[in-house]
mmCIF file of C-alpha atoms in Angstrom:
data_model
loop_
_atom_site.group_PDB
_atom_site.id
_atom_site.type_symbol
_atom_site.label_atom_id
_atom_site.label_comp_id
_atom_site.label_asym_id
_atom_site.label_seq_id
_atom_site.Cartn_x
_atom_site.Cartn_y
_atom_site.Cartn_z
ATOM 1 C CA UNK S 401 -4.585 35.992 15.712
ATOM 2 C CA UNK S 402 -6.930 32.843 14.138
ATOM 3 C CA UNK S 403 -10.293 31.748 14.778
ATOM 4 C CA UNK S 404 -10.920 30.587 17.730
ATOM 5 C CA UNK S 405 -13.548 28.034 19.689
ATOM 6 C CA UNK S 406 -15.157 30.719 21.688
ATOM 7 C CA UNK S 407 -15.143 32.958 18.279
ATOM 8 C CA UNK S 408 -17.481 30.489 16.697
ATOM 9 C CA UNK S 409 -19.453 30.639 19.818
ATOM 10 C CA UNK S 410 -19.738 34.097 20.031
ATOM 11 C CA UNK S 411 -21.276 34.325 16.010
ATOM 12 C CA UNK S 412 -23.230 30.693 16.495
ATOM 13 C CA UNK S 413 -24.253 31.780 19.729
ATOM 14 C CA UNK S 414 -23.755 28.333 22.083
ATOM 15 C CA UNK S 415 -21.477 27.195 23.746
ATOM 16 C CA UNK S 416 -18.345 26.129 23.906
ATOM 17 C CA UNK S 417 -18.428 23.160 24.777
ATOM 18 C CA UNK S 418 -21.552 22.785 22.134
ATOM 19 C CA UNK S 419 -19.127 24.189 19.851
ATOM 20 C CA UNK S 420 -16.153 21.656 20.739
ATOM 21 C CA UNK S 421 -18.930 18.574 20.508
ATOM 22 C CA UNK S 422 -20.441 19.753 17.002
ATOM 23 C CA UNK S 423 -16.601 20.454 15.030
ATOM 24 C CA UNK S 424 -16.058 16.516 16.227
ATOM 25 C CA UNK S 425 -18.664 14.793 15.098
ATOM 26 C CA UNK S 426 -20.524 13.942 18.817
ATOM 27 C CA UNK S 427 -23.482 12.579 18.138
ATOM 28 C CA UNK S 428 -24.920 13.623 21.942
ATOM 29 C CA UNK S 429 -25.444 17.566 19.447
ATOM 30 C CA UNK S 430 -28.410 17.920 17.570
ATOM 31 C CA UNK S 431 -27.666 17.481 13.607
ATOM 32 C CA UNK S 432 -30.118 21.821 12.877
ATOM 33 C CA UNK S 433 -27.432 22.710 15.335
ATOM 34 C CA UNK S 434 -24.402 21.256 14.580
ATOM 35 C CA UNK S 435 -25.076 21.936 11.189
ATOM 36 C CA UNK S 436 -25.099 25.135 12.351
ATOM 37 C CA UNK S 437 -22.063 25.142 13.805
ATOM 38 C CA UNK S 438 -20.242 23.803 10.832
ATOM 39 C CA UNK S 439 -21.349 26.893 8.954
ATOM 40 C CA UNK S 440 -20.797 29.152 10.780
ATOM 41 C CA UNK S 441 -17.171 27.025 11.129
ATOM 42 C CA UNK S 442 -16.817 27.707 7.392
ATOM 43 C CA UNK S 443 -17.348 31.326 7.297
ATOM 44 C CA UNK S 444 -14.759 32.170 10.197
ATOM 45 C CA UNK S 445 -13.131 30.245 7.660
ATOM 46 C CA UNK S 446 -12.564 28.500 11.547
ATOM 47 C CA UNK S 447 -8.745 25.660 10.424
ATOM 48 C CA UNK S 448 -8.596 22.970 14.936
ATOM 49 C CA UNK S 449 -6.084 22.087 15.348
ATOM 50 C CA UNK S 450 -4.899 18.165 14.818
ATOM 51 C CA UNK S 451 -3.018 18.481 17.367
ATOM 52 C CA UNK S 452 -6.222 19.122 20.190
ATOM 53 C CA UNK S 453 -8.420 16.785 17.629
ATOM 54 C CA UNK S 454 -6.250 13.980 18.878
ATOM 55 C CA UNK S 455 -5.982 14.752 22.677
ATOM 56 C CA UNK S 456 -9.634 15.018 22.674
ATOM 57 C CA UNK S 457 -10.669 12.330 20.408
ATOM 58 C CA UNK S 458 -7.622 10.286 20.262
ATOM 59 C CA UNK S 459 -7.315 9.293 17.126
ATOM 60 C CA UNK S 460 -5.002 12.117 13.968
ATOM 61 C CA UNK S 461 -7.639 12.708 11.892
ATOM 62 C CA UNK S 462 -4.747 11.481 9.693
ATOM 63 C CA UNK S 463 -3.311 7.404 7.314
ATOM 64 C CA UNK S 464 -0.743 6.433 6.572
ATOM 65 C CA UNK S 465 0.129 4.987 3.273
ATOM 66 C CA UNK S 466 3.794 2.704 2.641
ATOM 67 C CA UNK S 467 4.324 2.216 -0.545
ATOM 68 C CA UNK S 468 8.034 0.972 -2.483
ATOM 69 C CA UNK S 469 7.405 3.830 -5.279
ATOM 70 C CA UNK S 470 5.483 6.800 -5.577
ATOM 71 C CA UNK S 471 6.048 7.278 -9.890
ATOM 72 C CA UNK S 472 4.025 4.416 -11.100
ATOM 73 C CA UNK S 473 1.159 4.493 -13.054
ATOM 74 C CA UNK S 474 -0.410 1.724 -10.858
ATOM 75 C CA UNK S 475 0.841 3.194 -7.986
ATOM 76 C CA UNK S 476 -1.590 7.740 -8.807
ATOM 77 C CA UNK S 477 -4.612 5.172 -10.181
ATOM 78 C CA UNK S 478 -4.308 4.534 -7.080
ATOM 79 C CA UNK S 479 -3.712 6.982 -6.031
ATOM 80 C CA UNK S 480 -6.959 8.327 -7.172
ATOM 81 C CA UNK S 481 -9.711 5.882 -5.769
ATOM 82 C CA UNK S 482 -8.081 6.744 -1.581
ATOM 83 C CA UNK S 483 -8.787 10.162 -2.087
ATOM 84 C CA UNK S 484 -11.962 10.032 -3.620
ATOM 85 C CA UNK S 485 -13.650 7.954 -0.766
ATOM 86 C CA UNK S 486 -11.484 10.531 1.172
ATOM 87 C CA UNK S 487 -12.382 13.301 0.529
ATOM 88 C CA UNK S 488 -15.829 13.595 2.063
ATOM 89 C CA UNK S 489 -14.266 12.299 5.569
ATOM 90 C CA UNK S 490 -12.114 14.632 6.282
ATOM 91 C CA UNK S 491 -9.422 12.772 6.617
ATOM 92 C CA UNK S 492 -5.707 14.253 5.191
ATOM 93 C CA UNK S 493 -2.833 11.417 4.464
ATOM 94 C CA UNK S 494 -0.142 11.021 4.834
ATOM 95 C CA UNK S 495 2.744 9.091 1.698
ATOM 96 C CA UNK S 496 5.870 7.531 3.341
ATOM 97 C CA UNK S 497 7.634 5.782 -0.295
ATOM 98 C CA UNK S 498 10.218 2.546 1.209
ATOM 99 C CA UNK S 499 12.332 2.622 -2.575
ATOM 100 C CA UNK S 500 14.043 -0.221 -3.760
ATOM 101 C CA UNK S 501 14.773 -2.836 -0.315
ATOM 102 C CA UNK S 502 18.333 -2.308 -0.459
ATOM 103 C CA UNK S 503 18.820 1.381 -0.306
ATOM 104 C CA UNK S 504 19.912 2.747 3.292
ATOM 105 C CA UNK S 505 16.183 3.700 5.036
ATOM 106 C CA UNK S 506 17.580 6.648 7.439
ATOM 107 C CA UNK S 507 14.275 7.040 9.443
ATOM 108 C CA UNK S 508 12.322 3.800 9.750
ATOM 109 C CA UNK S 509 7.924 4.553 8.973
ATOM 110 C CA UNK S 510 6.800 3.230 12.091
ATOM 111 C CA UNK S 511 9.869 6.439 13.413
ATOM 112 C CA UNK S 512 7.660 8.526 10.731
ATOM 113 C CA UNK S 513 4.285 8.169 11.468
ATOM 114 C CA UNK S 514 3.121 6.106 13.503
ATOM 115 C CA UNK S 515 2.186 8.600 15.909
ATOM 116 C CA UNK S 516 1.050 10.947 13.303
ATOM 117 C CA UNK S 517 -2.179 8.238 11.540
ATOM 118 C CA UNK S 518 -4.784 5.905 13.128
ATOM 119 C CA UNK S 519 -3.946 3.598 10.605
ATOM 120 C CA UNK S 520 -1.791 2.034 7.620
ATOM 121 C CA UNK S 521 -2.299 1.771 4.119
ATOM 122 C CA UNK S 522 0.607 -0.339 2.873
ATOM 123 C CA UNK S 523 0.471 -0.743 -1.281
ATOM 124 C CA UNK S 524 2.465 -3.457 -3.379
ATOM 125 C CA UNK S 525 4.822 -4.580 -0.406
ATOM 126 C CA UNK S 526 4.904 -8.198 2.019
ATOM 127 C CA UNK S 527 4.010 -8.602 5.159
ATOM 128 C CA UNK S 528 7.109 -10.127 5.614
ATOM 129 C CA UNK S 529 9.512 -7.026 4.388
ATOM 130 C CA UNK S 530 12.105 -5.731 6.514
ATOM 131 C CA UNK S 531 10.451 -2.402 6.445
ATOM 132 C CA UNK S 532 7.214 -2.797 7.541
ATOM 133 C CA UNK S 533 8.425 -5.581 11.179
ATOM 134 C CA UNK S 534 7.815 -2.026 13.700
ATOM 135 C CA UNK S 535 5.072 -0.776 11.764
ATOM 136 C CA UNK S 536 3.381 -4.506 12.294
ATOM 137 C CA UNK S 537 3.651 -5.368 15.330
ATOM 138 C CA UNK S 538 1.752 -1.863 16.600
ATOM 139 C CA UNK S 539 -0.988 -3.427 16.268
ATOM 140 C CA UNK S 540 -2.881 -0.575 15.049
ATOM 141 C CA UNK S 541 -5.740 -0.575 11.706
ATOM 142 C CA UNK S 542 -3.277 -1.826 8.560
ATOM 143 C CA UNK S 543 -5.146 -2.463 5.156
ATOM 144 C CA UNK S 544 -2.681 -4.291 2.256
ATOM 145 C CA UNK S 545 -2.701 -4.094 -1.109
ATOM 146 C CA UNK S 546 -1.255 -7.316 -2.999
ATOM 147 C CA UNK S 547 -0.007 -9.407 0.852
ATOM 148 C CA UNK S 548 -1.564 -9.177 4.239
ATOM 149 C CA UNK S 549 -0.201 -9.980 7.405
ATOM 150 C CA UNK S 550 -0.901 -10.446 11.080
ATOM 151 C CA UNK S 551 -3.703 -8.682 12.313
ATOM 152 C CA UNK S 552 -4.791 -6.983 8.710
ATOM 153 C CA UNK S 553 -7.269 -6.272 6.490
ATOM 154 C CA UNK S 554 -6.261 -6.476 2.260
ATOM 155 C CA UNK S 555 -7.568 -5.728 -0.767
ATOM 156 C CA UNK S 556 -5.972 -8.050 -3.201
ATOM 157 C CA UNK S 557 -6.484 -9.001 -7.357
ATOM 158 C CA UNK S 558 -5.868 -12.266 -8.507
ATOM 159 C CA UNK S 559 -2.153 -11.704 -9.874
ATOM 160 C CA UNK S 560 -0.884 -15.272 -10.951
ATOM 161 C CA UNK S 561 -4.245 -16.319 -11.902
ATOM 162 C CA UNK S 562 -4.536 -13.011 -14.438
ATOM 163 C CA UNK S 563 -0.611 -13.620 -16.049
ATOM 164 C CA UNK S 564 -1.361 -16.796 -16.293
ATOM 165 C CA UNK S 565 -4.757 -15.436 -18.373
ATOM 166 C CA UNK S 566 -1.744 -13.116 -20.042
ATOM 167 C CA UNK S 567 0.403 -16.026 -20.782
ATOM 168 C CA UNK S 568 -2.676 -18.504 -22.463
ATOM 169 C CA UNK S 569 -4.105 -15.868 -24.446
ATOM 170 C CA UNK S 570 -0.200 -15.614 -26.428
ATOM 171 C CA UNK S 571 -0.015 -20.133 -26.366
ATOM 172 C CA UNK S 572 -3.800 -19.600 -27.855
ATOM 173 C CA UNK S 573 -2.077 -17.608 -30.546
ATOM 174 C CA UNK S 574 -0.195 -20.590 -31.876
ATOM 175 C CA UNK S 575 3.059 -18.553 -29.909
ATOM 176 C CA UNK S 576 5.102 -21.455 -28.520
ATOM 177 C CA UNK S 577 8.653 -18.949 -27.840
ATOM 178 C CA UNK S 578 7.353 -16.223 -25.486
ATOM 179 C CA UNK S 579 9.161 -13.865 -23.351
ATOM 180 C CA UNK S 580 8.635 -11.765 -20.178
ATOM 181 C CA UNK S 581 9.850 -8.946 -19.396
ATOM 182 C CA UNK S 582 9.669 -8.544 -15.638
ATOM 183 C CA UNK S 583 10.156 -5.307 -13.026
ATOM 184 C CA UNK S 584 13.274 -6.246 -11.183
ATOM 185 C CA UNK S 585 15.691 -8.284 -10.695
ATOM 186 C CA UNK S 586 14.378 -10.754 -7.649
ATOM 187 C CA UNK S 587 16.171 -9.364 -4.104
ATOM 188 C CA UNK S 588 14.665 -6.751 -5.027
ATOM 189 C CA UNK S 589 10.341 -7.117 -6.289
ATOM 190 C CA UNK S 590 7.842 -6.626 -5.015
ATOM 191 C CA UNK S 591 5.088 -9.599 -3.815
ATOM 192 C CA UNK S 592 2.159 -8.254 -7.365
ATOM 193 C CA UNK S 593 5.335 -9.196 -9.349
ATOM 194 C CA UNK S 594 6.352 -12.414 -7.926
ATOM 195 C CA UNK S 595 2.434 -13.507 -8.640
ATOM 196 C CA UNK S 596 3.361 -12.300 -12.284
ATOM 197 C CA UNK S 597 6.090 -14.473 -12.455
ATOM 198 C CA UNK S 598 4.740 -17.576 -11.178
ATOM 199 C CA UNK S 599 1.859 -17.435 -13.799
ATOM 200 C CA UNK S 600 4.381 -16.665 -16.261
ATOM 201 C CA UNK S 601 5.508 -20.017 -15.341
ATOM 202 C CA UNK S 602 2.052 -21.653 -14.729
ATOM 203 C CA UNK S 603 0.816 -21.070 -17.892
ATOM 204 C CA UNK S 604 3.925 -22.495 -19.864
ATOM 205 C CA UNK S 605 4.278 -24.891 -17.636
ATOM 206 C CA UNK S 606 0.530 -26.218 -18.505
ATOM 207 C CA UNK S 607 1.524 -26.362 -22.035
ATOM 208 C CA UNK S 608 4.860 -27.991 -22.052
ATOM 209 C CA UNK S 609 6.086 -25.108 -23.216
ATOM 210 C CA UNK S 610 10.396 -24.593 -22.180
ATOM 211 C CA UNK S 611 11.167 -20.986 -19.778
ATOM 212 C CA UNK S 612 14.441 -20.518 -21.191
ATOM 213 C CA UNK S 613 16.165 -18.157 -19.143
ATOM 214 C CA UNK S 614 17.667 -15.562 -21.749
ATOM 215 C CA UNK S 615 13.685 -14.649 -22.273
ATOM 216 C CA UNK S 616 13.401 -13.561 -18.799
ATOM 217 C CA UNK S 617 14.753 -9.907 -18.953
ATOM 218 C CA UNK S 618 14.505 -7.262 -16.609
ATOM 219 C CA UNK S 619 12.932 -3.756 -17.260
ATOM 220 C CA UNK S 620 12.675 -2.280 -14.424
ATOM 221 C CA UNK S 621 9.047 -0.610 -15.117
ATOM 222 C CA UNK S 622 9.546 2.243 -16.666
ATOM 223 C CA UNK S 623 9.281 2.637 -20.443
ATOM 224 C CA UNK S 624 12.845 3.514 -21.202
ATOM 225 C CA UNK S 625 14.105 -0.191 -19.381
ATOM 226 C CA UNK S 626 11.612 -2.690 -21.773
ATOM 227 C CA UNK S 627 13.204 -0.601 -24.027
ATOM 228 C CA UNK S 628 15.987 -2.031 -23.608
ATOM 229 C CA UNK S 629 14.390 -5.607 -22.656
ATOM 230 C CA UNK S 630 12.962 -5.528 -25.971
ATOM 231 C CA UNK S 631 16.679 -5.168 -27.751
ATOM 232 C CA UNK S 632 17.653 -7.487 -25.013
ATOM 233 C CA UNK S 633 15.322 -10.145 -26.308
ATOM 234 C CA UNK S 634 15.566 -9.578 -30.600
ATOM 235 C CA UNK S 635 19.766 -10.023 -30.014
ATOM 236 C CA UNK S 636 18.910 -13.118 -28.885
ATOM 237 C CA UNK S 637 19.668 -16.205 -31.585
ATOM 238 C CA UNK S 638 16.748 -17.145 -31.812
ATOM 239 C CA UNK S 639 14.204 -14.163 -30.345
ATOM 240 C CA UNK S 640 10.632 -14.289 -29.168
ATOM 241 C CA UNK S 641 7.623 -14.543 -31.308
ATOM 242 C CA UNK S 642 5.685 -13.628 -28.411
ATOM 243 C CA UNK S 643 6.161 -11.164 -24.620
ATOM 244 C CA UNK S 644 4.785 -11.181 -21.940
ATOM 245 C CA UNK S 645 5.640 -7.831 -19.601
ATOM 246 C CA UNK S 646 4.711 -7.660 -17.027
ATOM 247 C CA UNK S 647 2.655 -3.921 -16.963
ATOM 248 C CA UNK S 648 1.674 -0.997 -19.358
ATOM 249 C CA UNK S 649 3.867 1.184 -18.992
ATOM 250 C CA UNK S 650 7.701 -2.067 -20.154
ATOM 251 C CA UNK S 651 5.623 -2.935 -22.585
ATOM 252 C CA UNK S 652 5.540 0.421 -24.304
ATOM 253 C CA UNK S 653 9.062 0.931 -24.526
ATOM 254 C CA UNK S 654 9.315 -2.414 -26.236
ATOM 255 C CA UNK S 655 6.854 -1.926 -29.081
ATOM 256 C CA UNK S 656 8.775 1.775 -29.969
ATOM 257 C CA UNK S 657 12.462 -1.002 -30.320
ATOM 258 C CA UNK S 658 9.641 -3.126 -31.561
ATOM 259 C CA UNK S 659 9.145 -0.128 -34.888
ATOM 260 C CA UNK S 660 12.770 1.117 -34.835
ATOM 261 C CA UNK S 661 13.781 -2.455 -36.066
ATOM 262 C CA UNK S 662 10.724 -3.019 -38.778
ATOM 263 C CA UNK S 663 8.667 -5.246 -36.304
ATOM 264 C CA UNK S 664 4.827 -4.570 -37.035
ATOM 265 C CA UNK S 665 3.906 -5.549 -33.131
ATOM 266 C CA UNK S 666 1.232 -7.741 -33.233
ATOM 267 C CA UNK S 667 1.845 -9.236 -36.578
ATOM 268 C CA UNK S 668 5.767 -10.174 -36.819
ATOM 269 C CA UNK S 669 6.366 -9.349 -31.966
ATOM 270 C CA UNK S 670 3.512 -10.512 -30.353
ATOM 271 C CA UNK S 671 3.585 -8.178 -26.965
ATOM 272 C CA UNK S 672 0.577 -7.646 -23.927
ATOM 273 C CA UNK S 673 1.026 -6.070 -21.053
ATOM 274 C CA UNK S 674 0.091 -5.843 -18.436
ATOM 275 C CA UNK S 675 -2.074 -2.979 -16.017
ATOM 276 C CA UNK S 676 -5.096 -1.596 -18.506
ATOM 277 C CA UNK S 677 -3.282 2.287 -19.013
ATOM 278 C CA UNK S 678 -5.313 4.653 -21.249
ATOM 279 C CA UNK S 679 -2.958 5.061 -22.906
ATOM 280 C CA UNK S 680 -3.079 0.721 -23.882
ATOM 281 C CA UNK S 681 -5.999 2.010 -26.224
ATOM 282 C CA UNK S 682 -4.579 4.802 -28.520
ATOM 283 C CA UNK S 683 -1.504 1.882 -28.951
ATOM 284 C CA UNK S 684 -4.243 -0.696 -29.974
ATOM 285 C CA UNK S 685 -1.679 -2.611 -26.894
ATOM 286 C CA UNK S 686 -3.330 -5.838 -25.527
ATOM 287 C CA UNK S 687 -3.244 -5.346 -21.132
ATOM 288 C CA UNK S 688 -4.310 -7.356 -18.553
ATOM 289 C CA UNK S 689 -6.888 -4.608 -17.615
ATOM 290 C CA UNK S 690 -6.630 -3.657 -13.012
ATOM 291 C CA UNK S 691 -8.798 -1.543 -10.937
ATOM 292 C CA UNK S 692 -6.525 -0.197 -9.946
ATOM 293 C CA UNK S 693 -9.202 3.654 -8.925
ATOM 294 C CA UNK S 694 -11.716 0.252 -7.646
ATOM 295 C CA UNK S 695 -8.433 -0.883 -5.412
ATOM 296 C CA UNK S 696 -7.376 2.203 -3.517
ATOM 297 C CA UNK S 697 -10.834 3.400 -2.721
ATOM 298 C CA UNK S 698 -11.043 -0.178 -1.618
ATOM 299 C CA UNK S 699 -8.478 0.215 0.976
ATOM 300 C CA UNK S 700 -9.124 3.640 2.224
ATOM 301 C CA UNK S 701 -12.459 3.018 3.044
ATOM 302 C CA UNK S 702 -11.212 -1.034 4.857
ATOM 303 C CA UNK S 703 -9.336 1.044 6.666
ATOM 304 C CA UNK S 704 -12.082 3.699 8.105
ATOM 305 C CA UNK S 705 -14.394 1.339 8.479
ATOM 306 C CA UNK S 706 -11.433 -0.384 10.941
ATOM 307 C CA UNK S 707 -10.842 3.050 12.237
ATOM 308 C CA UNK S 708 -13.654 3.377 13.713
ATOM 309 C CA UNK S 709 -14.642 -0.329 14.920
ATOM 310 C CA UNK S 710 -16.713 -1.217 12.344
ATOM 311 C CA UNK S 711 -14.716 -3.871 11.425
ATOM 312 C CA UNK S 712 -15.399 -8.008 13.173
ATOM 313 C CA UNK S 713 -12.399 -9.651 11.840
ATOM 314 C CA UNK S 714 -10.071 -8.404 8.833
ATOM 315 C CA UNK S 715 -10.915 -10.223 6.245
ATOM 316 C CA UNK S 716 -9.288 -9.537 2.219
ATOM 317 C CA UNK S 717 -11.652 -8.477 0.046
ATOM 318 C CA UNK S 718 -10.765 -10.283 -3.636
ATOM 319 C CA UNK S 719 -11.383 -7.699 -6.445
ATOM 320 C CA UNK S 720 -10.747 -9.079 -10.691
ATOM 321 C CA UNK S 721 -9.010 -8.662 -13.863
ATOM 322 C CA UNK S 722 -9.996 -8.390 -16.190
ATOM 323 C CA UNK S 723 -8.229 -9.429 -20.325
ATOM 324 C CA UNK S 724 -8.476 -6.788 -23.423
ATOM 325 C CA UNK S 725 -6.809 -8.597 -26.434
ATOM 326 C CA UNK S 726 -6.105 -5.466 -28.872
ATOM 327 C CA UNK S 727 -4.720 -6.211 -32.670
ATOM 328 C CA UNK S 728 -0.576 -5.939 -30.579
ATOM 329 C CA UNK S 729 -1.204 -10.010 -29.906
#
């Protein structure tokens, strides 16, 4: 049988009511008594009941994370920031991966998560996504990254501006025939990808450059996809002299194909990525650096403030990107 509140009260020399209030963080318990109770609970390896805590406090001590993909480097870096922010708050998280919008969802996220969490972090999904319709209607605390819905807080980066900077960097190097490797088809594209495409178009249009549809190819946000996309681009009658890959991972695959064909990145074909992954420095890849860990931490902090009633009204926090020019451009 596990350790109970009565066991803690007996060892700590206080009442069970005091133990209960101390474990739940009530300010009516003196700090020295609360610290003493918590130390006894740790020593006895006490594990509280989440269900009981939810009944007594109205909170589950958990948040839900909803995202299209969990195998992307960007998500992993955001998760690092989220975990860092939650580590000392005794808050757990549940992850729900929606996958491609065209995939069937037998159990939608609101049925899986609504009764198990105090709020939601929504990463890289549009507020208009069918996966979020019921979640937004719950009017629970929600913080979004990359989009914003009614009654939600948000953390954003200027992806449109960052993509324009990446494209303008290539243009400033004298390139006029510029290709773009995007992630997926338009129907299933995440909101961030859409903004990056808009930024690419903005820069090309401002420079009066033609956007050849043959130079816009999908790379599935993977190294293998980036390799396939680069092979397609090099087989065009008039190949591009520069490539903007919407993620560093796709740029890695593109660089591999270049070298296999005897081309030197930055000399024969310029290429710039997006995200600022640490491996980019090893490959001398120019990139737009995105502070994903800080995005995750900021979003988690915003959600916790909302859950605990410390937010006056939903707001938007904008975080900057940074151009890092290296040898590939």
